[in-house]
Short mmCIF file of C-alpha atoms and ligand atoms in Angstrom, two decimals:
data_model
loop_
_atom_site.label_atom_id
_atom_site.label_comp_id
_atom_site.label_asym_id
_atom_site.label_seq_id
_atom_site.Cartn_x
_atom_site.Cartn_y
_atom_site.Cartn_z
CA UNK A 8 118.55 32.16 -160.18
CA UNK A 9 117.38 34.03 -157.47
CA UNK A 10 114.89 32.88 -155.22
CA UNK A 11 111.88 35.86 -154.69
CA UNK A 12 111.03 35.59 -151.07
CA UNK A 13 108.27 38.26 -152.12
CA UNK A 14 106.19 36.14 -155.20
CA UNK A 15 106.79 32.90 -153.09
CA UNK A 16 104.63 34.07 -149.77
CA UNK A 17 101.28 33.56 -151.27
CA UNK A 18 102.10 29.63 -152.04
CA UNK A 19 103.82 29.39 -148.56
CA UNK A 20 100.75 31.37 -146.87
CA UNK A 21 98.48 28.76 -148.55
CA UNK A 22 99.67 26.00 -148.21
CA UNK A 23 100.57 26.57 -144.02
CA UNK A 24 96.35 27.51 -144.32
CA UNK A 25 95.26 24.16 -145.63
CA UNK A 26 97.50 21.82 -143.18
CA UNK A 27 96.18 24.06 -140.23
CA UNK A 28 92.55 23.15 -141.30
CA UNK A 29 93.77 19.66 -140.94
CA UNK A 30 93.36 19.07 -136.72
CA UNK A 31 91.11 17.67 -133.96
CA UNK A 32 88.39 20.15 -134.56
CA UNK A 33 87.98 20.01 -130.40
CA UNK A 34 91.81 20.96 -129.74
CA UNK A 35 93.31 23.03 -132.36
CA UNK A 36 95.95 22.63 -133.24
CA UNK A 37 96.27 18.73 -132.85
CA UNK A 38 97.59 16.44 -135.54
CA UNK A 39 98.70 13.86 -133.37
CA UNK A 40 101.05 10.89 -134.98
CA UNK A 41 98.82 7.93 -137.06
CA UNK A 42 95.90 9.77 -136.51
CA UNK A 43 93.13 10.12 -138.32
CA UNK A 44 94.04 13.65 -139.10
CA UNK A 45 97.27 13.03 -139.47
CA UNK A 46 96.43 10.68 -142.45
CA UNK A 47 94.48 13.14 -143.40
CA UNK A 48 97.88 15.91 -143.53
CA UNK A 49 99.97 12.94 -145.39
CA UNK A 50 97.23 12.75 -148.23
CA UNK A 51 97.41 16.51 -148.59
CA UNK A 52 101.04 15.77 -148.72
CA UNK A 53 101.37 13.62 -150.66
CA UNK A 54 99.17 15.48 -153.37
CA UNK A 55 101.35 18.88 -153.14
CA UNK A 56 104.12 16.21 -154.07
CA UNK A 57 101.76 15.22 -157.14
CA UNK A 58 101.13 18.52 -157.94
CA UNK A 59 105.09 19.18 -157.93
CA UNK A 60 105.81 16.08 -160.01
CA UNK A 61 107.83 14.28 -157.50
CA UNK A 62 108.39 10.46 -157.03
CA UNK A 63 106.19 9.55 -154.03
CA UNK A 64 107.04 6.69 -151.61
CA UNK A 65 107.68 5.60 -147.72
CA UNK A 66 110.71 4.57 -146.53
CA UNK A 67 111.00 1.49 -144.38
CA UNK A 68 110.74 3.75 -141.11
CA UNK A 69 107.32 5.44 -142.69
CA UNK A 70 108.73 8.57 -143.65
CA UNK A 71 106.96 10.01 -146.60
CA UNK A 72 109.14 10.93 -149.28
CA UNK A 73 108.86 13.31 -152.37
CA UNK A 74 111.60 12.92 -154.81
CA UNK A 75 113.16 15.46 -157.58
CA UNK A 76 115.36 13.25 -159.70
CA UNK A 77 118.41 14.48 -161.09
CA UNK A 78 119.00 13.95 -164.37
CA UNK A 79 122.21 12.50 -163.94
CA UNK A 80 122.67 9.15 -162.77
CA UNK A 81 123.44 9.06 -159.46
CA UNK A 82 122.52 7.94 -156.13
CA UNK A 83 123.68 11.07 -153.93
CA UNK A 84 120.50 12.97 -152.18
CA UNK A 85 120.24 16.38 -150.54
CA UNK A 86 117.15 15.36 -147.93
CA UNK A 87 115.65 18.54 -146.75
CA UNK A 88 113.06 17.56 -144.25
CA UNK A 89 110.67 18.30 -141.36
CA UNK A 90 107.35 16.77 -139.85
CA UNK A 91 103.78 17.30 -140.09
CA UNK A 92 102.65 15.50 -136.46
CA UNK A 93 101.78 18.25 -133.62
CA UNK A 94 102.00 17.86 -129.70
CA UNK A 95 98.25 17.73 -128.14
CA UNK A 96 97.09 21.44 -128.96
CA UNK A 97 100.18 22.48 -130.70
CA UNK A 98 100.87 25.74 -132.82
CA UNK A 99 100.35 25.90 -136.81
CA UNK A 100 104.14 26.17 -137.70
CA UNK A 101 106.38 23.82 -135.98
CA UNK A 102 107.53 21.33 -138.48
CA UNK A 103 105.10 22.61 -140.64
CA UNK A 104 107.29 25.43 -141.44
CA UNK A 105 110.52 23.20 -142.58
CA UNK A 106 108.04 20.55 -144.72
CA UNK A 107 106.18 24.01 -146.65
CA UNK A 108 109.16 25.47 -147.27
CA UNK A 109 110.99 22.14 -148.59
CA UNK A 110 107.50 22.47 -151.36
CA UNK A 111 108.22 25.60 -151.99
CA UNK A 112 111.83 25.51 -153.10
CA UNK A 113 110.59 22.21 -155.16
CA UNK A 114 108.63 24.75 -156.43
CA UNK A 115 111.25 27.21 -157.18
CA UNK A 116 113.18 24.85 -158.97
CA UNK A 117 110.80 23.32 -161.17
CA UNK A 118 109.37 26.43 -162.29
CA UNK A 119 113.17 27.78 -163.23
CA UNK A 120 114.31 24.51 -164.77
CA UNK A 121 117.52 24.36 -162.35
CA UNK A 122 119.43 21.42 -163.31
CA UNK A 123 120.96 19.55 -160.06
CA UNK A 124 123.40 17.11 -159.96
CA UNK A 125 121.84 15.46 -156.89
CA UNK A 126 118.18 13.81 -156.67
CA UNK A 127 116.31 16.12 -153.58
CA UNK A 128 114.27 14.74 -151.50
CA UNK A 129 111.55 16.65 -149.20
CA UNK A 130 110.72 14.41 -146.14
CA UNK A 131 108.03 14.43 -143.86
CA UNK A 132 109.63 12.65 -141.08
CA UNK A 133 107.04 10.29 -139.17
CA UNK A 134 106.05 11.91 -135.99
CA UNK A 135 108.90 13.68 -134.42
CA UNK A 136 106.88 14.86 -131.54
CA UNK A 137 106.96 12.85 -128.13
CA UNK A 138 104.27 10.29 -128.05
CA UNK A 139 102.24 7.74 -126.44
CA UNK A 140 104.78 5.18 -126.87
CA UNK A 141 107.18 7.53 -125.17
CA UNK A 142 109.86 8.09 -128.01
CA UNK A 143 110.08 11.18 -130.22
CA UNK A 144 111.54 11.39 -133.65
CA UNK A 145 110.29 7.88 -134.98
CA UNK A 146 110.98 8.33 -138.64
CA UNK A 147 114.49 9.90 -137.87
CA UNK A 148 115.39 7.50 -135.17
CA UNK A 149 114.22 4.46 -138.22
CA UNK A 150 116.85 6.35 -140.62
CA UNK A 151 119.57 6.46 -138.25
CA UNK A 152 118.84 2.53 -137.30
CA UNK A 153 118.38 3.61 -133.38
CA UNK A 154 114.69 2.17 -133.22
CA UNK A 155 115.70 -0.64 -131.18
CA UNK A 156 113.35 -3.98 -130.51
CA UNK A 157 112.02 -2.69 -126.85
CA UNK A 158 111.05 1.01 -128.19
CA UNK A 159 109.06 -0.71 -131.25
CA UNK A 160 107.10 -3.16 -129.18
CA UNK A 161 105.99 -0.31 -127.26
CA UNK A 162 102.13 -0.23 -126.37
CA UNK A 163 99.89 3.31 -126.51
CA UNK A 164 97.00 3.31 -123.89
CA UNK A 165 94.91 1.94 -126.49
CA UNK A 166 97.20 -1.47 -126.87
CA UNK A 167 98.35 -0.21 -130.14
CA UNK A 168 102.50 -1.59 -131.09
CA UNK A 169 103.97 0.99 -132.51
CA UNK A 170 105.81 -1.40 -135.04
CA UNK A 171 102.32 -2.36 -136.30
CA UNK A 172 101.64 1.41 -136.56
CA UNK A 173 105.06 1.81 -138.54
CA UNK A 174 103.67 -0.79 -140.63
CA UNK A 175 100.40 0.28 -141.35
CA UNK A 176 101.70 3.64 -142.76
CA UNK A 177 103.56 1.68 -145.36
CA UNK A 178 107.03 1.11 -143.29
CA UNK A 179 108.87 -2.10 -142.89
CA UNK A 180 109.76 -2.47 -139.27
CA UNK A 181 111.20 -5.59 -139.77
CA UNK A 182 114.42 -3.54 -141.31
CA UNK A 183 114.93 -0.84 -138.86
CA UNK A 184 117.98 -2.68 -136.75
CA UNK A 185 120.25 -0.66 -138.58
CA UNK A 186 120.74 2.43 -140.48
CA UNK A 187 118.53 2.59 -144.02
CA UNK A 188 121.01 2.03 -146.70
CA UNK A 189 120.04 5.81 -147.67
CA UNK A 190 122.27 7.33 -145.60
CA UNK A 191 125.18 6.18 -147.70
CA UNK A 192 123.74 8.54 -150.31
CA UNK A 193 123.34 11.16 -148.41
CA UNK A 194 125.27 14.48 -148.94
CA UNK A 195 123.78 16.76 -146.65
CA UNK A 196 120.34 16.81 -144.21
CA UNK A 197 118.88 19.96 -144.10
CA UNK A 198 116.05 21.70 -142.01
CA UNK A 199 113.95 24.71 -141.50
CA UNK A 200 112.34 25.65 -138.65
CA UNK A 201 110.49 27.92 -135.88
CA UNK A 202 113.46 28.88 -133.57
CA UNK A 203 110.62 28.49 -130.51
CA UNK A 204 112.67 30.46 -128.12
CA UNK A 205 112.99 34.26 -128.43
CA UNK A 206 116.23 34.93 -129.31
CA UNK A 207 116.15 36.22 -133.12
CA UNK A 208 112.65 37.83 -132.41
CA UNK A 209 114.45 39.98 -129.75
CA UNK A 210 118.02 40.59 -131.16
CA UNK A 211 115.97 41.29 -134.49
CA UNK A 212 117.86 38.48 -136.31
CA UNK A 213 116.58 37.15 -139.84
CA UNK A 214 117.99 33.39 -139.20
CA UNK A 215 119.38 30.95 -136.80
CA UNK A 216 122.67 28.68 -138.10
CA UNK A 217 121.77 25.82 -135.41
CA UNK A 218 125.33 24.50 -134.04
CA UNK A 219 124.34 21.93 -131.79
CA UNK A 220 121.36 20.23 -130.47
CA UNK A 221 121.22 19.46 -126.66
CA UNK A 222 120.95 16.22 -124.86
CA UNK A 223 116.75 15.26 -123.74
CA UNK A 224 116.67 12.76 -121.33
CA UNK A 225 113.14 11.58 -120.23
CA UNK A 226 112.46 10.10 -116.55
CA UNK A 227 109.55 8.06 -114.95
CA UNK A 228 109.00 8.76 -111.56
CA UNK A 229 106.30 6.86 -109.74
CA UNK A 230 105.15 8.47 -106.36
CA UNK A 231 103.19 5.93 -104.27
CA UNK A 232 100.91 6.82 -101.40
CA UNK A 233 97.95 5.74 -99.89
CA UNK A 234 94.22 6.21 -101.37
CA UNK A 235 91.79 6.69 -98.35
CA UNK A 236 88.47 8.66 -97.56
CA UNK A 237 89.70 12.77 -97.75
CA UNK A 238 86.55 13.32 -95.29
CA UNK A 239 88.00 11.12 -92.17
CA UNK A 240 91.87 10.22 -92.37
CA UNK A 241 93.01 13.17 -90.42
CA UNK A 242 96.05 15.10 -92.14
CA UNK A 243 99.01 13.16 -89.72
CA UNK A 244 97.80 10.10 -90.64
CA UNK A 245 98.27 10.35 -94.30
CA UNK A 246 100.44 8.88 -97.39
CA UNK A 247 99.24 11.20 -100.19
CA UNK A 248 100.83 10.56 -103.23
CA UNK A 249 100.18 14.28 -104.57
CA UNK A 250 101.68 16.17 -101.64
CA UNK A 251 104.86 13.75 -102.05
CA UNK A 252 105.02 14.83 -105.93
CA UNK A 253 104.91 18.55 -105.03
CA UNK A 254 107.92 18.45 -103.37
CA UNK A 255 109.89 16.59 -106.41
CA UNK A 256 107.67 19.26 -108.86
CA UNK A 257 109.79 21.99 -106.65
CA UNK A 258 113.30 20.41 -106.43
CA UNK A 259 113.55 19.65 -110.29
CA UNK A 260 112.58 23.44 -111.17
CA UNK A 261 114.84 24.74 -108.22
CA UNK A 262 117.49 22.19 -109.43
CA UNK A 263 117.28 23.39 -112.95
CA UNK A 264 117.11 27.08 -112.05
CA UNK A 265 120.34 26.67 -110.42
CA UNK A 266 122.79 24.60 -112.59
CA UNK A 267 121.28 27.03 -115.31
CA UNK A 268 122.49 30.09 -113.42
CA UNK A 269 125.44 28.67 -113.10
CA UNK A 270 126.55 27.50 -116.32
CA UNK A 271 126.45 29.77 -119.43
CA UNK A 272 125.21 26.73 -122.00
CA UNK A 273 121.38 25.86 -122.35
CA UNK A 274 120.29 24.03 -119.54
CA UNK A 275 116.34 23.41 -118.91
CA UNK A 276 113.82 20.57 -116.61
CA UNK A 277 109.89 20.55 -116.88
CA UNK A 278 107.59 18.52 -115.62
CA UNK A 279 104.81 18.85 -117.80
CA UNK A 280 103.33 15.47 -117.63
CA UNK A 281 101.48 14.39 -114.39
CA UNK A 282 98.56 11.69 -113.65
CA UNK A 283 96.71 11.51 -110.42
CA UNK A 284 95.06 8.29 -109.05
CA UNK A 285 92.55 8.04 -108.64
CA UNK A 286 91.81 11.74 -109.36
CA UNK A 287 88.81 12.50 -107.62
CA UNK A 288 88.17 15.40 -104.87
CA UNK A 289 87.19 12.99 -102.27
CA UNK A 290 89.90 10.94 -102.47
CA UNK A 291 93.52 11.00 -100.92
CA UNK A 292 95.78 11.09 -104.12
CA UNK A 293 96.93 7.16 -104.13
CA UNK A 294 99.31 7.35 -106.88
CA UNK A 295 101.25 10.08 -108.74
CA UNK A 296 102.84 9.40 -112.40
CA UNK A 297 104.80 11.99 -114.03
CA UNK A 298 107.65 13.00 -116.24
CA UNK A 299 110.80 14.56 -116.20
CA UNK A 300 112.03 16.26 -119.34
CA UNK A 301 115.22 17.52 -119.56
CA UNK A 302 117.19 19.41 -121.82
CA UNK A 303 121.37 19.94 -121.65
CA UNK A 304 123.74 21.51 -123.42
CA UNK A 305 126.44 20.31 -121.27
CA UNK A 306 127.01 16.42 -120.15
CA UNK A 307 128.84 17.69 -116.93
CA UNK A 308 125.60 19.74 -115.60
CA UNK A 309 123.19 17.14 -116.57
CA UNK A 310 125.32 14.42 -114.50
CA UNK A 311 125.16 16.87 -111.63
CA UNK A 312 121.24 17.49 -111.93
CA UNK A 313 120.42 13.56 -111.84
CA UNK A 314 123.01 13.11 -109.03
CA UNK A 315 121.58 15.56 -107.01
CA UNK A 316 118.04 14.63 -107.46
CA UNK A 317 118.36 10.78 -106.94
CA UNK A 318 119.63 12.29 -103.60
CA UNK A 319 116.80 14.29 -102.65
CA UNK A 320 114.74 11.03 -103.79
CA UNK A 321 116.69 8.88 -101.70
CA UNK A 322 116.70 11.60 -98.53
CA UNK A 323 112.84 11.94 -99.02
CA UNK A 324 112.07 8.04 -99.32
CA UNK A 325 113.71 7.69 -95.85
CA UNK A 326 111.46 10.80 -94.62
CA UNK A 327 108.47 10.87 -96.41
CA UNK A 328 105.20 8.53 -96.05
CA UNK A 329 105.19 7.70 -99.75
CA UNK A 330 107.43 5.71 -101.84
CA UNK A 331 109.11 7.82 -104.75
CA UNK A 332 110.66 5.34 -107.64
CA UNK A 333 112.13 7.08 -110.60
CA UNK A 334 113.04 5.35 -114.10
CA UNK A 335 115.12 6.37 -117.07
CA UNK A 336 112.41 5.81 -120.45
CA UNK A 337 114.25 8.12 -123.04
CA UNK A 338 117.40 9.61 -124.10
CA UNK A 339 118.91 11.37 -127.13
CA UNK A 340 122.50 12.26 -126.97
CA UNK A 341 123.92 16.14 -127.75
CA UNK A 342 125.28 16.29 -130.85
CA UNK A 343 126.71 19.50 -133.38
CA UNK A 344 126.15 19.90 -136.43
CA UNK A 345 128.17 19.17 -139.52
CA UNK A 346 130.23 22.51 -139.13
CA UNK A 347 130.91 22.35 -143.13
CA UNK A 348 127.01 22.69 -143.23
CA UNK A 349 127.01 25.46 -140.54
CA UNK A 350 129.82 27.62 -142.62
CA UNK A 351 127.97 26.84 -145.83
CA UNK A 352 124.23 28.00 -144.13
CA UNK A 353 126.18 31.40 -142.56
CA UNK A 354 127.62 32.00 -146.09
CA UNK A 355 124.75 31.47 -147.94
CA UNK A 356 122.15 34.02 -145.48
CA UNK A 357 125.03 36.42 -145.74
CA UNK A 358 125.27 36.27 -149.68
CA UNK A 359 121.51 37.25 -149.68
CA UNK A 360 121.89 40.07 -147.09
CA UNK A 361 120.45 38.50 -144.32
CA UNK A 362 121.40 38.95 -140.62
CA UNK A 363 122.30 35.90 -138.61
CA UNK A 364 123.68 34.25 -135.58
CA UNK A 365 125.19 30.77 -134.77
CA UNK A 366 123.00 29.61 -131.90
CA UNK A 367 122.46 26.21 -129.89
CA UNK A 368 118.77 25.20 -130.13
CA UNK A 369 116.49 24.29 -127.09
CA UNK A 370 114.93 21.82 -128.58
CA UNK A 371 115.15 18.40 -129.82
CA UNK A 372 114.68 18.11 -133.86
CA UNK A 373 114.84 15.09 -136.77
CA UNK A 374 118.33 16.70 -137.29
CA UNK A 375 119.70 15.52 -134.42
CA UNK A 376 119.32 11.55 -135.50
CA UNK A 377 120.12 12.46 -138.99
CA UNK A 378 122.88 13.85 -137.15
CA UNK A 379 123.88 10.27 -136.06
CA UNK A 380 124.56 8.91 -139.81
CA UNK A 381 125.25 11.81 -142.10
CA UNK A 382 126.45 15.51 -142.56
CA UNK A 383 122.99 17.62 -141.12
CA UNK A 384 122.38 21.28 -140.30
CA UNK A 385 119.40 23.36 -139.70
CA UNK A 386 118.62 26.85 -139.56
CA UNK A 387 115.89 28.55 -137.47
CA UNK A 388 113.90 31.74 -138.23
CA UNK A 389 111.86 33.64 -135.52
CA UNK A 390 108.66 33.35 -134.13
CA UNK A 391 106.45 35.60 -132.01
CA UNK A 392 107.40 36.17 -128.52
CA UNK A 393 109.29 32.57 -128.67
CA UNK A 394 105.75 31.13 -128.24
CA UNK A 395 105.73 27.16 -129.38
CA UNK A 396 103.94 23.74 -128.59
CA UNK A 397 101.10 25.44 -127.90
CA UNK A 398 98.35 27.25 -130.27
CA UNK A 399 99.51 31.17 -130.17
CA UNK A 400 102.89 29.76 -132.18
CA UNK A 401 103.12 31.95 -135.04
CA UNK A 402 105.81 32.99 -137.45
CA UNK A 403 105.42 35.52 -140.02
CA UNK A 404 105.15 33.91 -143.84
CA UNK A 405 107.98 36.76 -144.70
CA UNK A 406 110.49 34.88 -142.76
CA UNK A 407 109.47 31.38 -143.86
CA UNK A 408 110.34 32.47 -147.26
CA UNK A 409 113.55 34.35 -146.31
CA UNK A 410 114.68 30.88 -144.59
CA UNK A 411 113.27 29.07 -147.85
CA UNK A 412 115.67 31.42 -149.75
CA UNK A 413 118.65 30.34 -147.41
CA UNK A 414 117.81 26.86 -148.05
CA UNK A 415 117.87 27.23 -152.12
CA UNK A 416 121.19 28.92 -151.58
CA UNK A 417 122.66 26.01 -149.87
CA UNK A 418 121.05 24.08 -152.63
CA UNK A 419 122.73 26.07 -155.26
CA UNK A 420 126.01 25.99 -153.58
CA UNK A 421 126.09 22.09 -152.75
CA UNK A 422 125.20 21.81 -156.31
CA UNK A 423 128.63 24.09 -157.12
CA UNK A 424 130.73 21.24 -154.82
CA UNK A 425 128.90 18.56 -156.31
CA UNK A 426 129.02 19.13 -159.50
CA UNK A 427 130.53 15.71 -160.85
C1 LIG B 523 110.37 18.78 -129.93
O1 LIG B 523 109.35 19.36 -130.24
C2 LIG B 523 110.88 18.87 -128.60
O2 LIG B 523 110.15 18.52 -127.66
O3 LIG B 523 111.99 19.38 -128.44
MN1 LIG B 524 109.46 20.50 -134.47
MN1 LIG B 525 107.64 20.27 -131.44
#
């Protein structure tokens, strides 16, 4: 039965419109993990999943589940997944993309009657964006049973425990020390999303087969100075926290510019994180907080980027006036896909006629955890000038549904090697 990318736009085009209404009215596009709009987005949810006729529930980790029973007995689950959290003014389509499109082949199915010989389950994985308790990919992590006891009894500014959180939205945090006895079940973990780079938008490519997903470490670094009057503590007598930070700000995109030069595989540092104490004009910058994000493809250029830069920290704490401190808070291994999955995504855009390419992704996704416990792939489409996590994102409705087709394929031909 094939899937028509052309009749299926219209349901894909609405429902993207009604979760984008669905954000801080004072930031679009913010749906920010256990907020109040983000309840909101998970009611909506959960009513497209009523709408479908799919089994509703949370799993212990708070993932919000919609479930097509098979109507054979069995256990085994195809989970194809993504989230509906944002970043702080975010873009309309990342994550948002992969959870539609997961409707919309419900969708497809229903209306055609397919038969499966799998249950398949459409996840909205809980808030897979980095948060105020400084971990991304909660409901993925839960799954994979890597939410360990320090990460959970994490505090956001506002005192809030994550694990209370978890438990609030209907998970059971008291069961997340190992992996959810779904993954035993699980045949394959599949996902859909915005590439967020610019690499099929420019080579003019219909999908992405994602073949590995790169290492993000996450670093603390604490710059401390001295606070004083900026009117009368003349410029050699100063510790200023601010001017100390600049010159990490510079080494770590320097740093980053250079290993990626010299390597070939995807290699990428930002500091996009920064707080100022006390922040006011009048005031010699006291204290600097800030983080270090970094993405790599390969374990040998990472090393060398942290070795070189707790150098320059250590050359500049002998140097400097301030005291620079840096901490390890986060870190999610590289991992590739299940390459079974990757053959079976290439084969199945190339039965429809689409062009593709078998790409590393830049960013970090709920695939990667999944990763962790049980066979996962994920294919990208394009989006406009590679803009993401931030509110220009767009991606045309015509390729969501072209990746949407991809995905039934795969459905249709893990149904053909599943069939009892
Ligand atoms: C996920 O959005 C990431 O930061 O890679
Ligand atoms: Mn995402
Ligand atoms: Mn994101």
């Amino acid at each position: 039965m094939n899937f028509k990318t052309d009749t299926n736009c219209s349901y894909i085009e609405k429902q993207i419109k009604s979760l984008e209404k669905l954000t801080d009215e004072d930031r679009p596009f913010t749906r920010l993990v256990f907020s109040k709009k983000f309840y909101e987005a998970r009611s909506w949810l959960s009513e497209q999943f009523n709408v479908l006729g799919l089994s509703i529930s949370t799993d212990e980790a708070g993932n919000l589940i919609g479930l097509l029973k098979s109507n054979n007995e069995t256990n085994k689950v195809v989970i194809v997944g993504s989230h509906i959290d944002t970043v702080p003014s975010g873009g309309r389509y990342d994550g948002t993309a992969g959870v539609v499109s997961g409707l919309c082949l419900i969708k497809h199915i229903k209306e055609n009657n397919i038969e499966l010989p799998f249950n398949l389950a459409i996840y909205d994985f809980l808030g897979e964006e980095l948060n105020e308790w400084g971990t991304s990919c909660i409901g993925s992590r839960g799954i994979a049973g890597v939410l360990n006891e320090e990460i959970l009894l994490r505090q956001n500014s506002s005192g809030k425990i994550l694990k209370d959180e978890i438990n609030k939205i209907g998970g059971n945090s008291k069961l997340l020390n190992k992996p959810l006895p779904v993954v035993k079940n699980i045949l394959a973990c599949l996902e859909l999303h915005i590439e967020q780079g610019k690499v099929l938008e420019e080579r003019k490519i219909d999908i992405g087969v994602v073949k590995s997903i790169p290492s993000i470490s996450r670093f603390k670094v604490t710059v401390s100075g001295q606070a004083g009057h900026s009117g009368t503590i003349l410029m050699n007598q100063r510790a200023d926290a601010l001017v100390s930070a600049s010159k990490i700000i510079t080494f770590v995109n320097k740093s980053a510019l250079k290993i990626s030069k010299n390597s070939n595989q995807h290699f990428v540092s930002t500091i996009g994180k920064i707080d100022v104490l006390p922040n006011s004009a009048a005031i010699i910058p006291g204290l600097v907080e800030m983080t270090i994000d970094l993405r790599a493809t390969s374990q040998k250029s990472r090393q060398e980027f942290i070795n070189t830069l707790e150098e320059e920290i250590s050359s500049l704490n002998n140097t400097d006036t301030c005291q620079i401190n840096i901490e390890d808070i986060a870190f999610a291994p590289f991992v590739e896909m299940d390459k079974e999955l990757i053959n079976l995504f290439k084969s199945s855009s190339d039965s429809l006629g689409f062009s593709s390419n078998i790409m590393d992704s830049g960013a970090g996704h709920d695939t990667a955890q999944l990763s962790r416990v049980a066979p996962a792939a994920m294919i990208f489409i394009p989006c406009k000038d590679g803009l993401s996590h931030c509110p220009e994102e767009f991606a045309e409705v015509s390729d969501i549904a072209k990746g949407t087709a991809v995905l039934y394929k795969m459905i249709e031909n893990l149904a053909e090697l599943n069939v009892n």
